[in-house]
PDB file of C-alpha atoms in Angstrom:
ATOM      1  CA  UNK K  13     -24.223 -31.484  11.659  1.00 46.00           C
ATOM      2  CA  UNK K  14     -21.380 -30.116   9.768  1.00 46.00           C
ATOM      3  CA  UNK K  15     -20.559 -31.365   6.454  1.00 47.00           C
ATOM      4  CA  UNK K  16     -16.676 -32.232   5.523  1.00 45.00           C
ATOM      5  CA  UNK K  17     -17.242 -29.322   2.522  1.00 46.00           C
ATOM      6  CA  UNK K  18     -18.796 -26.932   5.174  1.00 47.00           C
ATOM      7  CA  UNK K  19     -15.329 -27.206   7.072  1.00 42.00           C
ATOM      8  CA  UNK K  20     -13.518 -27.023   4.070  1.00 42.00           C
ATOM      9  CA  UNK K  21     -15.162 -23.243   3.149  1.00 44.00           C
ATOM     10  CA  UNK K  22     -14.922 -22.265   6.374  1.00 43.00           C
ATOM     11  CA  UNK K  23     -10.971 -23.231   6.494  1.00 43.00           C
ATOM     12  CA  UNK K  24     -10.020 -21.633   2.693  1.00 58.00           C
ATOM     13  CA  UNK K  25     -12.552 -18.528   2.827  1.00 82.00           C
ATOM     14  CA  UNK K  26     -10.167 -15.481   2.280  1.00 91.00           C
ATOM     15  CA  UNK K  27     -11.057 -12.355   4.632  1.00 97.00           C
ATOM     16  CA  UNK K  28     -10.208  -8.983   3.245  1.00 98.00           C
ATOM     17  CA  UNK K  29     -11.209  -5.554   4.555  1.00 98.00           C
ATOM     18  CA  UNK K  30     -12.962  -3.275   2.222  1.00 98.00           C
ATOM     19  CA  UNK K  31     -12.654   0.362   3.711  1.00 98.00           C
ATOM     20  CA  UNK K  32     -15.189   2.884   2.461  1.00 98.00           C
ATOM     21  CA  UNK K  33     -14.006   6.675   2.780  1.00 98.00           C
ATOM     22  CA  UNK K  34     -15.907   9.659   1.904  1.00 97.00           C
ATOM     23  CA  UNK K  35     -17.874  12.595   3.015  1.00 97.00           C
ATOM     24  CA  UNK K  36     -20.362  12.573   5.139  1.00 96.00           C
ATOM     25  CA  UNK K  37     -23.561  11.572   3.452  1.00 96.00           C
ATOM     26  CA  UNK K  38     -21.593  10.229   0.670  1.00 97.00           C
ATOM     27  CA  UNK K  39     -23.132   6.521   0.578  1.00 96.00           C
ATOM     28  CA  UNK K  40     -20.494   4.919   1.875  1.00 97.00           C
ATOM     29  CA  UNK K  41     -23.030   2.847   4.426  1.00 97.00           C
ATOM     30  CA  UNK K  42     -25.703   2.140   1.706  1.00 97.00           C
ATOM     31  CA  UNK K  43     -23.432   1.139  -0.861  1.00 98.00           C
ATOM     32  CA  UNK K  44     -21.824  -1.474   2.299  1.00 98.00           C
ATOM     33  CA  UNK K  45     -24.807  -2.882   3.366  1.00 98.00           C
ATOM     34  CA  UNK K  46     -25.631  -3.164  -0.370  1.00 98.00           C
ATOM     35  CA  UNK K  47     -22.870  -5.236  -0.967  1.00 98.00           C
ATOM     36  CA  UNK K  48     -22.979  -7.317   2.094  1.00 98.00           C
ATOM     37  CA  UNK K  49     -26.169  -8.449   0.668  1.00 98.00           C
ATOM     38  CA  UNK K  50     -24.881  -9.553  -2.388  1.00 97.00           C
ATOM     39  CA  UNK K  51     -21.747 -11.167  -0.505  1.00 97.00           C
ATOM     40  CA  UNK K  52     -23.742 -12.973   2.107  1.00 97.00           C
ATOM     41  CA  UNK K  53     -26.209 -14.176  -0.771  1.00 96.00           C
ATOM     42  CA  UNK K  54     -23.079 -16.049  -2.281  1.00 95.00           C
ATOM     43  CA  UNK K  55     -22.043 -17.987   1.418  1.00 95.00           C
ATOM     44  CA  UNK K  56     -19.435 -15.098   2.282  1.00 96.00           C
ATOM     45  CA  UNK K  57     -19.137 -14.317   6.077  1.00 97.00           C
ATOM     46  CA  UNK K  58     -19.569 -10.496   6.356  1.00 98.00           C
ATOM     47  CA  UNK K  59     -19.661  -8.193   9.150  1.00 98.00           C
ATOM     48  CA  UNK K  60     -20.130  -4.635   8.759  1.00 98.00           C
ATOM     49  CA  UNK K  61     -18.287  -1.941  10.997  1.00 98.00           C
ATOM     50  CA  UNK K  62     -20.585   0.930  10.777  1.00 94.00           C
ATOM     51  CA  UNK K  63     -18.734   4.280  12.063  1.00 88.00           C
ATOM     52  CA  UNK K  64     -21.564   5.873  13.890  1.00 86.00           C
ATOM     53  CA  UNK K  65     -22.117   2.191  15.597  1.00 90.00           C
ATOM     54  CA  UNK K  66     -18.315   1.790  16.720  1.00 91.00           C
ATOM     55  CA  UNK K  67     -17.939   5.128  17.830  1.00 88.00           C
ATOM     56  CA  UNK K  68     -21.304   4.681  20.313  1.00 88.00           C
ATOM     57  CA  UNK K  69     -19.830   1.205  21.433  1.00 88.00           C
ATOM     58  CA  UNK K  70     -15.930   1.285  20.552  1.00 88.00           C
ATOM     59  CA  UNK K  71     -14.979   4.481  20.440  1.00 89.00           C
ATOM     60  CA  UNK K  72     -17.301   5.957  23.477  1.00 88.00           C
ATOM     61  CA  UNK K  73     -15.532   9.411  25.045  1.00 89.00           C
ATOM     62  CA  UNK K  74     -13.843  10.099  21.899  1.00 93.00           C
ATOM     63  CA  UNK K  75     -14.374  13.488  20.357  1.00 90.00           C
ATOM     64  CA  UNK K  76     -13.432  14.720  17.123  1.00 89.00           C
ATOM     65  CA  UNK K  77     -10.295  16.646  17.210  1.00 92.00           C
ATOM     66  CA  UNK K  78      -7.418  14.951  14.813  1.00 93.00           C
ATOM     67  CA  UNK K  79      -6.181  12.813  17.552  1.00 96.00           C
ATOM     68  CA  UNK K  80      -9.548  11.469  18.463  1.00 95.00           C
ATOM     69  CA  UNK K  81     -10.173  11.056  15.094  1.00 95.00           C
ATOM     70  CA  UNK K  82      -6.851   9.325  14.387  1.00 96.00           C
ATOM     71  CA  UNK K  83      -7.843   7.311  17.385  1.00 96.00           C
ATOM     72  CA  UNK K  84     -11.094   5.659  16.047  1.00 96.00           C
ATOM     73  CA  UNK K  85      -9.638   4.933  13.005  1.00 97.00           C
ATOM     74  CA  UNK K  86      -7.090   2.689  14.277  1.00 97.00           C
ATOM     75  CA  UNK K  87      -9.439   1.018  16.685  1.00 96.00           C
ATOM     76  CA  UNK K  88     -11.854   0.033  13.439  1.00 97.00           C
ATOM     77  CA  UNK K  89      -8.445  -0.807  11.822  1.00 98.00           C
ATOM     78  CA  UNK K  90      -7.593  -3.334  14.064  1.00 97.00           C
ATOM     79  CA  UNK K  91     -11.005  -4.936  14.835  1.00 97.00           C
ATOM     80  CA  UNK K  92     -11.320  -5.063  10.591  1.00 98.00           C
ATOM     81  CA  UNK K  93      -7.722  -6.568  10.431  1.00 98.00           C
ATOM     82  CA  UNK K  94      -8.768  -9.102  12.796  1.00 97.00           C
ATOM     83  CA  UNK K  95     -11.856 -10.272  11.568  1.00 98.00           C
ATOM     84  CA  UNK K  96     -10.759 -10.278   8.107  1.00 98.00           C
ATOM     85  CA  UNK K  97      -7.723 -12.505   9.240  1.00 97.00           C
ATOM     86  CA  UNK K  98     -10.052 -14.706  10.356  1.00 97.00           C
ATOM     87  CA  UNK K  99     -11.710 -15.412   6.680  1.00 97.00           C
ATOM     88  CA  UNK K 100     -14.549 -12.889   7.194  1.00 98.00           C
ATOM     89  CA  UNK K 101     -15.171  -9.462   4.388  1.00 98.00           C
ATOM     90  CA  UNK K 102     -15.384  -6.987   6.632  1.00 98.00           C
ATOM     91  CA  UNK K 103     -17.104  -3.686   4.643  1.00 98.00           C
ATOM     92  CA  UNK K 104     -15.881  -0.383   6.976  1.00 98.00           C
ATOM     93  CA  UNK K 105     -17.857   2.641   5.779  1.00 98.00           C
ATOM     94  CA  UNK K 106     -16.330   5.008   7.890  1.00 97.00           C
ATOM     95  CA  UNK K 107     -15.142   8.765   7.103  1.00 96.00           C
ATOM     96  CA  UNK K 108     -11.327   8.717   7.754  1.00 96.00           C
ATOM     97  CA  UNK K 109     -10.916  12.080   7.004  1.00 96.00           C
ATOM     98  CA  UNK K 110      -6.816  11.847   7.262  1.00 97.00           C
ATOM     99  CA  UNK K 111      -4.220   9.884   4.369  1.00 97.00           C
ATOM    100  CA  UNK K 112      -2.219   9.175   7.418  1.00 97.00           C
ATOM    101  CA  UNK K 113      -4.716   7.762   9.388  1.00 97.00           C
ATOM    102  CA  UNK K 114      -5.610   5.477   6.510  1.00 98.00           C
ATOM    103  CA  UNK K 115      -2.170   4.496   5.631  1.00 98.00           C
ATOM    104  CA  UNK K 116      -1.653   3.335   9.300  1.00 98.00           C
ATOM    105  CA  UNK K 117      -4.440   1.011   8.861  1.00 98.00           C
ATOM    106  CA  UNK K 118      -3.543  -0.390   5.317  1.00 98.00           C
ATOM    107  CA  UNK K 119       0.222  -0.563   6.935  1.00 98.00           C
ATOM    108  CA  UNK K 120      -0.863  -2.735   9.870  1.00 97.00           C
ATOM    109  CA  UNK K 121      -2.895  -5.087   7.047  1.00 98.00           C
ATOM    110  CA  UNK K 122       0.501  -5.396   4.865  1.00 97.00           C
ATOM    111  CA  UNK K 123       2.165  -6.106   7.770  1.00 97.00           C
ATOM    112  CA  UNK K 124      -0.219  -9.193   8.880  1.00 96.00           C
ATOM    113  CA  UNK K 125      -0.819 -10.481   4.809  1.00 97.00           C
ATOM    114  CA  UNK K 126      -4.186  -9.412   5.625  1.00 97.00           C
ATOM    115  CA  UNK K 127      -5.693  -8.164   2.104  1.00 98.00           C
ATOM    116  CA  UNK K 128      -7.074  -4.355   2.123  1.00 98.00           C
ATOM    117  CA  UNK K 129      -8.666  -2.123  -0.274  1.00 98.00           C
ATOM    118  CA  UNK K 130      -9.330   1.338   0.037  1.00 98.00           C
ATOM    119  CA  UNK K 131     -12.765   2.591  -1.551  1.00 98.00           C
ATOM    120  CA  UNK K 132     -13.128   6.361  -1.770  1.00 98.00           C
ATOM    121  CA  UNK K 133     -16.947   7.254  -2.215  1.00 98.00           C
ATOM    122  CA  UNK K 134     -16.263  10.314  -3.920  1.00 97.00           C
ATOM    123  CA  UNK K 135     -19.451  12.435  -3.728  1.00 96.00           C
ATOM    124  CA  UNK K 136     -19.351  16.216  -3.815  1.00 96.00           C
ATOM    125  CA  UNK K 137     -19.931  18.007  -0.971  1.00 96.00           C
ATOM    126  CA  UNK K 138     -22.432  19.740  -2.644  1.00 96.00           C
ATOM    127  CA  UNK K 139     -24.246  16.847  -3.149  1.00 96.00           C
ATOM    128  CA  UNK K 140     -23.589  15.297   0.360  1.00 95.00           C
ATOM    129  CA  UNK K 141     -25.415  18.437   1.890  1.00 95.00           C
ATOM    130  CA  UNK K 142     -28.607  17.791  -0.641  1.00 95.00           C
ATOM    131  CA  UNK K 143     -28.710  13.898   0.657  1.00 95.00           C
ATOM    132  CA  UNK K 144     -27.821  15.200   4.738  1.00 91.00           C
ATOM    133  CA  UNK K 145     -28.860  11.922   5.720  1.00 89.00           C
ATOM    134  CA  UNK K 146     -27.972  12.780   9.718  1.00 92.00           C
ATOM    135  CA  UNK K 147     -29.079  16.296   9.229  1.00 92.00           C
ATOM    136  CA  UNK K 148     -25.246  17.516   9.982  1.00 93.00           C
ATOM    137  CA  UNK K 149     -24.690  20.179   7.082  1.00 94.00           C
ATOM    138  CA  UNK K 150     -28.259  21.793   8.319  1.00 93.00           C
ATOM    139  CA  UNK K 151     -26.974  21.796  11.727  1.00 91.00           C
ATOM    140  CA  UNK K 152     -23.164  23.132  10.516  1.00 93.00           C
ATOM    141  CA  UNK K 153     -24.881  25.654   8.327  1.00 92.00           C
ATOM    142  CA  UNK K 154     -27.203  26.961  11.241  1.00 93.00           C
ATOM    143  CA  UNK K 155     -23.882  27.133  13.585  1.00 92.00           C
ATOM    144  CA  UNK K 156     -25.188  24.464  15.512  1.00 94.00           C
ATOM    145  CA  UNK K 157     -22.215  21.983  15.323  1.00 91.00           C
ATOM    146  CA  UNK K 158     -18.568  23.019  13.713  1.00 89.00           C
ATOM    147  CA  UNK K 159     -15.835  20.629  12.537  1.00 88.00           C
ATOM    148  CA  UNK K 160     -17.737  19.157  10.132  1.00 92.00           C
ATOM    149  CA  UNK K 161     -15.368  17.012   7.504  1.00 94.00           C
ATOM    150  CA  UNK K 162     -15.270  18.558   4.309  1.00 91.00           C
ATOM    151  CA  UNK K 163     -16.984  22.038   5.480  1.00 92.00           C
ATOM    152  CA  UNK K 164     -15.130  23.553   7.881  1.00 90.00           C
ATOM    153  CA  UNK K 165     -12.824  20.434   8.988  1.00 91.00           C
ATOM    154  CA  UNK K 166     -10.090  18.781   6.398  1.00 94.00           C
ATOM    155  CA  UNK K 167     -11.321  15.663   3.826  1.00 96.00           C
ATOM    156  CA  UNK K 168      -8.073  14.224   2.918  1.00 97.00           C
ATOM    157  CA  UNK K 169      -8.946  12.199  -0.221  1.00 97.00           C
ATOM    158  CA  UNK K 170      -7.163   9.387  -1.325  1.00 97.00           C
ATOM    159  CA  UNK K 171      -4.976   9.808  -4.169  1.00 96.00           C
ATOM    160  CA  UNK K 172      -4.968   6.200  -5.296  1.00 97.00           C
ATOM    161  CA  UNK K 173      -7.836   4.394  -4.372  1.00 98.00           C
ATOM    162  CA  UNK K 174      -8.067   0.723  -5.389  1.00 98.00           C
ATOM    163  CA  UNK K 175     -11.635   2.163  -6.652  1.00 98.00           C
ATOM    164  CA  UNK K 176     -13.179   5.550  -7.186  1.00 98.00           C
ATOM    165  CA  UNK K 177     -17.186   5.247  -6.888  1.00 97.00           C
ATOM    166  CA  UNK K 178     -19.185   8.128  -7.797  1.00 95.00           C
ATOM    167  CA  UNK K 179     -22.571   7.158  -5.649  1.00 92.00           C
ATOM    168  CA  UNK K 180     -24.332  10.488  -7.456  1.00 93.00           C
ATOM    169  CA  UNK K 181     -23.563   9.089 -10.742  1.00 96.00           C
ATOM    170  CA  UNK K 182     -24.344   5.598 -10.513  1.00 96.00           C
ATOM    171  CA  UNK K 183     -27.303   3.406  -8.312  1.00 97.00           C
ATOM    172  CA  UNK K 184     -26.257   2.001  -5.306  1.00 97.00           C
ATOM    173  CA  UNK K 185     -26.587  -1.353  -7.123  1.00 97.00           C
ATOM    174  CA  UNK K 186     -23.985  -0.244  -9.719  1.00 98.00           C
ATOM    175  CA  UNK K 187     -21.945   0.863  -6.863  1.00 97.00           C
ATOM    176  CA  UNK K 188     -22.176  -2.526  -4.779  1.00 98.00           C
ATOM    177  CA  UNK K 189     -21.287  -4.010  -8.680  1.00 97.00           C
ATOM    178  CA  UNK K 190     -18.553  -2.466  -9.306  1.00 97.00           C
ATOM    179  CA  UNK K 191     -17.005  -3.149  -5.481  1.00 97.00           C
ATOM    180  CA  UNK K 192     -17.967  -6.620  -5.958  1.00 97.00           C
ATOM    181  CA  UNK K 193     -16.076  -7.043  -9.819  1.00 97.00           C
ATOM    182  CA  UNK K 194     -12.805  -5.758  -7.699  1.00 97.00           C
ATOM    183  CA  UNK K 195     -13.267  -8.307  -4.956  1.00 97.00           C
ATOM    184  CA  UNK K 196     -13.532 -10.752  -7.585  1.00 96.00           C
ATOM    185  CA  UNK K 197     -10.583  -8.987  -9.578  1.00 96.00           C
ATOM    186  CA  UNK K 198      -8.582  -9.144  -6.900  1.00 96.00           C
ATOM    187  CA  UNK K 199      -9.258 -13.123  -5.635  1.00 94.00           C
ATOM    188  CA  UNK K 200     -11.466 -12.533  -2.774  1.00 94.00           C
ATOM    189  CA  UNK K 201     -14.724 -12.692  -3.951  1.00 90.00           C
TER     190      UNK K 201
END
């Protein structure tokens, strides 16, 4: 049975997307799931849009040229626009390699009154080929696989982030805090 102040949080509960860029192997996933922890912990609805998981259900045939690439990113865009419309935090830890790509997606947020913040995960490169969590800069390095953001394929970084995390200077749990003191900043946390 639903309560009269279970219906009341579920009415007010402010969505926002929180849109995690980097490199790959940056942290962006570990500091999202880390967070959605913390968020869920505290009643929030949360739903995580994993890139590798959209692009095997979502984003199926797409390849990554720029287009393609432009292509998934508006896809998570939308599906994040509409669930955080709908009162959820949705956490996107997805690459997003191009500004303009990203700008479409924070444009189409404005556009709705649908808050968005932009997160870059900004971890070297250097130290995104140490952590190769998928085993891609091995592969890259050993001509296996080219087009690799960052190596031999553009990284567009965001010039004005809402925040900057450095994942190799901090824990994943200061990471997570620090995302979580802007959500709270900000209103929607």
């Amino acid at each position: 049975m639903t309560t009269d102040q279970e219906i009341s949080m579920s009415v007010t509960e402010t969505g926002a997307t929180v849109w995690l860029t980097g490199l790959p192997s940056a942290g962006k996933t570990t500091v999202a799931y880390e967070l959605a922890g913390r968020l869920r912990a505290d009643g929030h609805r949360v739903e995580v849009l994993d890139g590798d998981e959209i692009r095997e259900f979502l984003s199926a045939g797409l390849g990554f040229s720029r287009e393609d690439r432009h292509t998934n990113v508006q896809r998570i865009g939308f599906v994040a626009e509409l669930l955080a419309a709908n009162g959820v935090k949705v956490l996107v830890p997805v690459i997003a390699p191009y500004a303009d790509s990203r700008d479409a997606v924070r444009k189409r947020h404005r556009q709705e009154g649908t808050a968005y913040l932009e997160v870059h995960v900004a971890t070297p490169v250097e130290v995104c080929s140490e952590r190769d969590v998928k085993g891609l800069y091995a592969k890259q390095a050993a001509g296996e696989i080219s087009g690799l953001t960052g190596v031999d394929d553009p990284y567009e970084a965001p010039e004005t982030p809402d925040l900057r995390i450095e994942s190799h200077r901090q824990t994943v749990q200061e990471s997570a805090a620090a995302l979580r003191a802007l959500l709270t900043e900000r209103g929607l946390a």
